[in-house]
mmCIF file of C-alpha atoms in Angstrom:
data_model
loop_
_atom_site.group_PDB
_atom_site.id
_atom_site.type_symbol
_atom_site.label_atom_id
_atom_site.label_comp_id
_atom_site.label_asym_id
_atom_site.label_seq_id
_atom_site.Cartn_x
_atom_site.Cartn_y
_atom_site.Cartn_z
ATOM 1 C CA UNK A 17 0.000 0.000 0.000
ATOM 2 C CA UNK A 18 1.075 3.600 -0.738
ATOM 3 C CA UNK A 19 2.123 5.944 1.849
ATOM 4 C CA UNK A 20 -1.031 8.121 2.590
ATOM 5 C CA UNK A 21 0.976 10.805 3.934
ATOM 6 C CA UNK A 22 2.828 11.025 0.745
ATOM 7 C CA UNK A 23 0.145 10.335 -1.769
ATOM 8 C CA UNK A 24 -2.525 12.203 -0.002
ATOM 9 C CA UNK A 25 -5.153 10.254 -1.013
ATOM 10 C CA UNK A 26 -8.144 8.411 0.737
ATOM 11 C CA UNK A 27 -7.996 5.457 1.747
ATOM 12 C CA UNK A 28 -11.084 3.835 0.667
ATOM 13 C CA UNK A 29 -13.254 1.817 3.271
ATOM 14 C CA UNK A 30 -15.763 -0.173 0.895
ATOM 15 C CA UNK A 31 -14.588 -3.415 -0.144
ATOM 16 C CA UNK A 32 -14.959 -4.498 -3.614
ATOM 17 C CA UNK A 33 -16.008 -7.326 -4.480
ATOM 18 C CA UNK A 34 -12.984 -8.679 -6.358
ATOM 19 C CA UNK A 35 -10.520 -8.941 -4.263
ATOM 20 C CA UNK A 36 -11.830 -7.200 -1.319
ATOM 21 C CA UNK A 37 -8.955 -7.439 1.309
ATOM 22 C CA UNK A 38 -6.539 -5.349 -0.491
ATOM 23 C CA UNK A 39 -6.045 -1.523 0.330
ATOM 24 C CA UNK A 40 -7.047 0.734 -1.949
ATOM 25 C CA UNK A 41 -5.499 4.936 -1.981
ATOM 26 C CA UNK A 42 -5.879 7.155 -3.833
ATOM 27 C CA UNK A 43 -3.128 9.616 -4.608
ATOM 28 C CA UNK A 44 -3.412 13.111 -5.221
ATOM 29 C CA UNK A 45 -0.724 14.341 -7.419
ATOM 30 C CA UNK A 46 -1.791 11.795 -10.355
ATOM 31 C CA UNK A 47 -5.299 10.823 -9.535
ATOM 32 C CA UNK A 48 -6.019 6.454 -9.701
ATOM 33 C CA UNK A 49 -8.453 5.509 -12.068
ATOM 34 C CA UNK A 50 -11.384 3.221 -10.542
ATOM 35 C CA UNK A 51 -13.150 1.378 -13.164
ATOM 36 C CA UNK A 52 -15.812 -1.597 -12.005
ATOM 37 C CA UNK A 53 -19.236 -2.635 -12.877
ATOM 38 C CA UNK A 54 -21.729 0.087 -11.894
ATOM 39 C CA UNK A 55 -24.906 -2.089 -10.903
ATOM 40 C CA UNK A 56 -25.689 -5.254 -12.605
ATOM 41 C CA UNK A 57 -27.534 -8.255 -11.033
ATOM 42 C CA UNK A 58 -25.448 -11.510 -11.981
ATOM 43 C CA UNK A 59 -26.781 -15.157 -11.366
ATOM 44 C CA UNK A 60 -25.244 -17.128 -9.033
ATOM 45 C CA UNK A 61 -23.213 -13.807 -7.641
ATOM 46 C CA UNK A 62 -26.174 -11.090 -6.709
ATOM 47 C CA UNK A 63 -25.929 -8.138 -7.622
ATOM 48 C CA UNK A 64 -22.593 -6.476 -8.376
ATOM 49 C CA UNK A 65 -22.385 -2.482 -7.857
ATOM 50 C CA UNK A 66 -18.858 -1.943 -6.945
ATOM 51 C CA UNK A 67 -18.598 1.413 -9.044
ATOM 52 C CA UNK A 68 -21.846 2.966 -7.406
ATOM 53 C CA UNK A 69 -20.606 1.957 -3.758
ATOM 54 C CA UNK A 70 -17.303 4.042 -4.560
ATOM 55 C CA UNK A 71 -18.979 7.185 -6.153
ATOM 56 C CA UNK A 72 -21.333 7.211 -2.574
ATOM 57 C CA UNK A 73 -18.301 6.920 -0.416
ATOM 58 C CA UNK A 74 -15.755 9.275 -2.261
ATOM 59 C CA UNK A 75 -19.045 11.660 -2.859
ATOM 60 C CA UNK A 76 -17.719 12.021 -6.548
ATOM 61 C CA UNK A 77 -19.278 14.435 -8.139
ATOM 62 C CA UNK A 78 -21.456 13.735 -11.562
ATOM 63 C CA UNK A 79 -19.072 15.348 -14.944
ATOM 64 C CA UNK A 80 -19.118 15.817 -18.773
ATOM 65 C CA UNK A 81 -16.888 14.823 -20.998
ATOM 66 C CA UNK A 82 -15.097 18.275 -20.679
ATOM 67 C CA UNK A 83 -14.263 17.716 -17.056
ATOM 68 C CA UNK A 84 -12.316 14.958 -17.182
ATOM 69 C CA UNK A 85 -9.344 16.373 -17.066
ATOM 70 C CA UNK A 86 -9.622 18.642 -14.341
ATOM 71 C CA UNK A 87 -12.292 16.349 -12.047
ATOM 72 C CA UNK A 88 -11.155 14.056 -8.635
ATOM 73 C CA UNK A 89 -12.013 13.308 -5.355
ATOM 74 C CA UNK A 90 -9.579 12.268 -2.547
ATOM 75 C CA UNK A 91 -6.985 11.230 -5.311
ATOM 76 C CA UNK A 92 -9.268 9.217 -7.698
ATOM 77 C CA UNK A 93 -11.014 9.760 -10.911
ATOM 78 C CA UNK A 94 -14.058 8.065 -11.578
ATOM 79 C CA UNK A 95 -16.524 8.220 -14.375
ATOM 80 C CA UNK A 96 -20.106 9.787 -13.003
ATOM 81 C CA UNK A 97 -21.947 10.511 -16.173
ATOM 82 C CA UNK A 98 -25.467 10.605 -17.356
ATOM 83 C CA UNK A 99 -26.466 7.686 -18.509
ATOM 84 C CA UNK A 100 -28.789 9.486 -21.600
ATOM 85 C CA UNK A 101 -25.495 9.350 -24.027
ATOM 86 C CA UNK A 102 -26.303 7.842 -27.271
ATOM 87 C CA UNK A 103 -22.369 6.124 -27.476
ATOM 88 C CA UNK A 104 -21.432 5.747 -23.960
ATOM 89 C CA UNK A 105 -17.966 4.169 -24.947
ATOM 90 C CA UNK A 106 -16.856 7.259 -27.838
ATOM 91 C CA UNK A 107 -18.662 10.074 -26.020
ATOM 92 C CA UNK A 108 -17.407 8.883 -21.990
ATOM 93 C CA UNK A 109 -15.756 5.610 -21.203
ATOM 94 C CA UNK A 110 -13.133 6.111 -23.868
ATOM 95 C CA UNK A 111 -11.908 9.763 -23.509
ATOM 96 C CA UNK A 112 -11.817 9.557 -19.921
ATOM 97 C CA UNK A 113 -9.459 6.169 -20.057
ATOM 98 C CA UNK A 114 -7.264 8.099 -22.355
ATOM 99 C CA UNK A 115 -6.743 10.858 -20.374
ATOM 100 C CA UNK A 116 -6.025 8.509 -17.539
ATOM 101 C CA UNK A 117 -3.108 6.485 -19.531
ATOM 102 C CA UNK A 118 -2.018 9.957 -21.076
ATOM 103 C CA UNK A 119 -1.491 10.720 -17.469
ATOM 104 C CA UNK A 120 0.349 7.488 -16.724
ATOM 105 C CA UNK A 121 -1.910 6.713 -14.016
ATOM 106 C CA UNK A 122 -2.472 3.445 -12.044
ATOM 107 C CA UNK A 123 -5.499 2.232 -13.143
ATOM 108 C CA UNK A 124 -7.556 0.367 -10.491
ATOM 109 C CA UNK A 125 -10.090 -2.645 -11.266
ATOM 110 C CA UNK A 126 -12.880 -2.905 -8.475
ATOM 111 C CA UNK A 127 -14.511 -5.977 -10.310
ATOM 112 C CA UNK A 128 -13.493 -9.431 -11.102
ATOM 113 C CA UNK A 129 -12.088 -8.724 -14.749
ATOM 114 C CA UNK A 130 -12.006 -12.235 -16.089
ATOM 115 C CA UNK A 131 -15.460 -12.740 -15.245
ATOM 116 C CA UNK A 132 -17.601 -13.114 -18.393
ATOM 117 C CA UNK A 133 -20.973 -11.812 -16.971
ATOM 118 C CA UNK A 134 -19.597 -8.723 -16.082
ATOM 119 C CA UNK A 135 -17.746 -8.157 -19.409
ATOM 120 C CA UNK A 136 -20.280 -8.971 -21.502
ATOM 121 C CA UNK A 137 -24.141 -8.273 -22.076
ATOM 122 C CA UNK A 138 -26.660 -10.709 -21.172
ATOM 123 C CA UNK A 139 -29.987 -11.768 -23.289
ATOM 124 C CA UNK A 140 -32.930 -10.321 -21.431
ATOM 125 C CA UNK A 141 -34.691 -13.656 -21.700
ATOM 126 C CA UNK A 142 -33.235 -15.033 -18.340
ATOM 127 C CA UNK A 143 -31.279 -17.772 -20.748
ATOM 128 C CA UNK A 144 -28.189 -16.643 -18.875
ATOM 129 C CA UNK A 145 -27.079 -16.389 -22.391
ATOM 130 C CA UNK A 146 -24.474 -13.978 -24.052
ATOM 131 C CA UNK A 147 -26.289 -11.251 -27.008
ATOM 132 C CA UNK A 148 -24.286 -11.778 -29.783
ATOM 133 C CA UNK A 149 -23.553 -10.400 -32.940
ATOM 134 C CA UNK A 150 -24.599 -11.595 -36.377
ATOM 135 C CA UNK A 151 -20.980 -13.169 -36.380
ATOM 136 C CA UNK A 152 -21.314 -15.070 -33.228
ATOM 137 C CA UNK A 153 -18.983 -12.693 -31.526
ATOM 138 C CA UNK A 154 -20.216 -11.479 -27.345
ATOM 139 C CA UNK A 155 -21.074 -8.096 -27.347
ATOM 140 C CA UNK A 156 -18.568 -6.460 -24.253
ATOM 141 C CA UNK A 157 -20.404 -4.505 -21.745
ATOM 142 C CA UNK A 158 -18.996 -0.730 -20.843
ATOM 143 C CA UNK A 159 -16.695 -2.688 -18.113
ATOM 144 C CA UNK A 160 -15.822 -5.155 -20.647
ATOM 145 C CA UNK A 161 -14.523 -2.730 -22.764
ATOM 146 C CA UNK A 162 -12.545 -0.862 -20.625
ATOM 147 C CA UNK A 163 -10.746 -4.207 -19.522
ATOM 148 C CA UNK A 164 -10.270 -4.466 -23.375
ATOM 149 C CA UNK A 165 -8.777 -1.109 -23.694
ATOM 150 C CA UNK A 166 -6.532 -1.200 -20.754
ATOM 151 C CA UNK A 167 -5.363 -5.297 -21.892
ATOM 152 C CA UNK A 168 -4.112 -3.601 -25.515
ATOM 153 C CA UNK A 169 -1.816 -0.813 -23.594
ATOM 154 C CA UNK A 170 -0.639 -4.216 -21.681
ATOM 155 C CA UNK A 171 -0.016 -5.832 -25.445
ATOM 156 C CA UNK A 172 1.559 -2.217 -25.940
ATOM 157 C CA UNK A 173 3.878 -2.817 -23.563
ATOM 158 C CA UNK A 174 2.330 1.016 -21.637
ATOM 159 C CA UNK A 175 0.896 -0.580 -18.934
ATOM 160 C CA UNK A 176 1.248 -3.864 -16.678
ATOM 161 C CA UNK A 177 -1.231 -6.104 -15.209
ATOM 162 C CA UNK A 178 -0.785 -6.293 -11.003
ATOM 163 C CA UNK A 179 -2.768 -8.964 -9.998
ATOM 164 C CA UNK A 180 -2.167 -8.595 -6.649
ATOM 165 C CA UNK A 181 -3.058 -5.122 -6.278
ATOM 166 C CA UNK A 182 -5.758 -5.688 -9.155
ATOM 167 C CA UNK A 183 -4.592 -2.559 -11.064
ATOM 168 C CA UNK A 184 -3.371 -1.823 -13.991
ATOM 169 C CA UNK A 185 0.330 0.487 -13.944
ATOM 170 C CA UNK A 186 2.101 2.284 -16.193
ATOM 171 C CA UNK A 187 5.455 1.140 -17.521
ATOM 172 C CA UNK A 188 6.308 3.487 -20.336
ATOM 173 C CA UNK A 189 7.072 2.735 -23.995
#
C-alpha cells in the first residue's frame, strides 16, 4: 500500500467485491483511475455495484466529458456521467481512459475482470445467455470494454497487469 501521507489520497473503506482485502489509496498528485461494474444483477453472484458503492463513499461528483481532465475526489477519478449518451464508450468511457493512460496513471479494477458476466451483455430472456452479434462474436459490456482497452496498452507494452493489487500500472514505452 502507498504511503497516505505522501500520496494524499483516501484510503477507501468499501470493499470491492474482487478482491476485497486489499487496500485501496488514492493519490493526489496523479489521480487512480477506478473502473468496475456500476450495478448489474449476476446469477449465481447477486448483484454487483462496486462502481456505485465508490462514487457514494468518495461523494464524486457527476461530470461531462469536458471535465475529465480537471475532475477528482480524494486522489481518484471516476466516471459519473449521465447515462442518456447515445455512445457511452466514444462520447465517456473512452476519452476519460485516455486521459487517464495519457497521465500514466495506475489504473484500479474494483470488479473481477475475467469474469464473463460482467464483461459482456446478457440476453434479457433469463437464458443466462451472451447477445451476440450476427458473427457469433459477445457483445462487451462498458466494463468489458474498458478491460479491453486497458489489456491492448498491456499488449503495448504502456501498462502492466498487477494482480495482486488488481490494477493496472504504467510502464512506459
Amino acid at each position: 500500500a502507498e504511503d497516505v501521507a505522501k500520496t494524499g489520497g483516501k484510503t477507501l473503506t468499501e470493499k470491492p467485491s474482487w478482491l476485497p482485502s486489499r487496500v485501496i489509496t488514492g493519490n493526489i498528485d496523479n489521480p487512480k483511475g477506478l473502473i468496475g461494474v456500476y450495478e448489474k444483477n449476476i446469477p449465481g453472484l447477486g448483484k454487483i455495484d462496486d462502481t456505485k458503492r465508490m462514487l457514494s463513499e468518495i461523494d464524486y461528483p457527476m461530470c461531462s466529458a469536458s471535465d475529465f481532465k480537471t475532475t477528482s475526489q480524494d486522489g481518484f477519478k471516476m466516471l459519473n456521467v449521465p447515462n442518456d449518451a447515445a455512445d457511452m464508450w466514444a462520447t465517456y468511457n473512452k476519452p476519460w481512459l485516455e486521459d487517464l493512460t495519457n497521465n500514466k496513471a495506475d489504473v484500479v479494477v474494483l470488479s473481477d475482470k475475467s469474469n464473463d458476466l460482467l464483461k459482456y451483455v446478457l440476453k434479457s430472456d433469463g437464458s443466462g445467455a451472451f447477445e451476440t452479434l450476427p458473427n457469433g462474436q459477445k457483445i462487451l459490456t462498458g466494463f468489458g470494454k474498458e478491460i479491453d482497452y486497458m489489456e491492448n496498452l498491456v499488449k503495448q507494452r504502456k501498462y502492466q497487469w498487477d494482480e495482486l493489487n488488481g490494477l493496472y500500472k504504467y510502464i512506459g514505452n
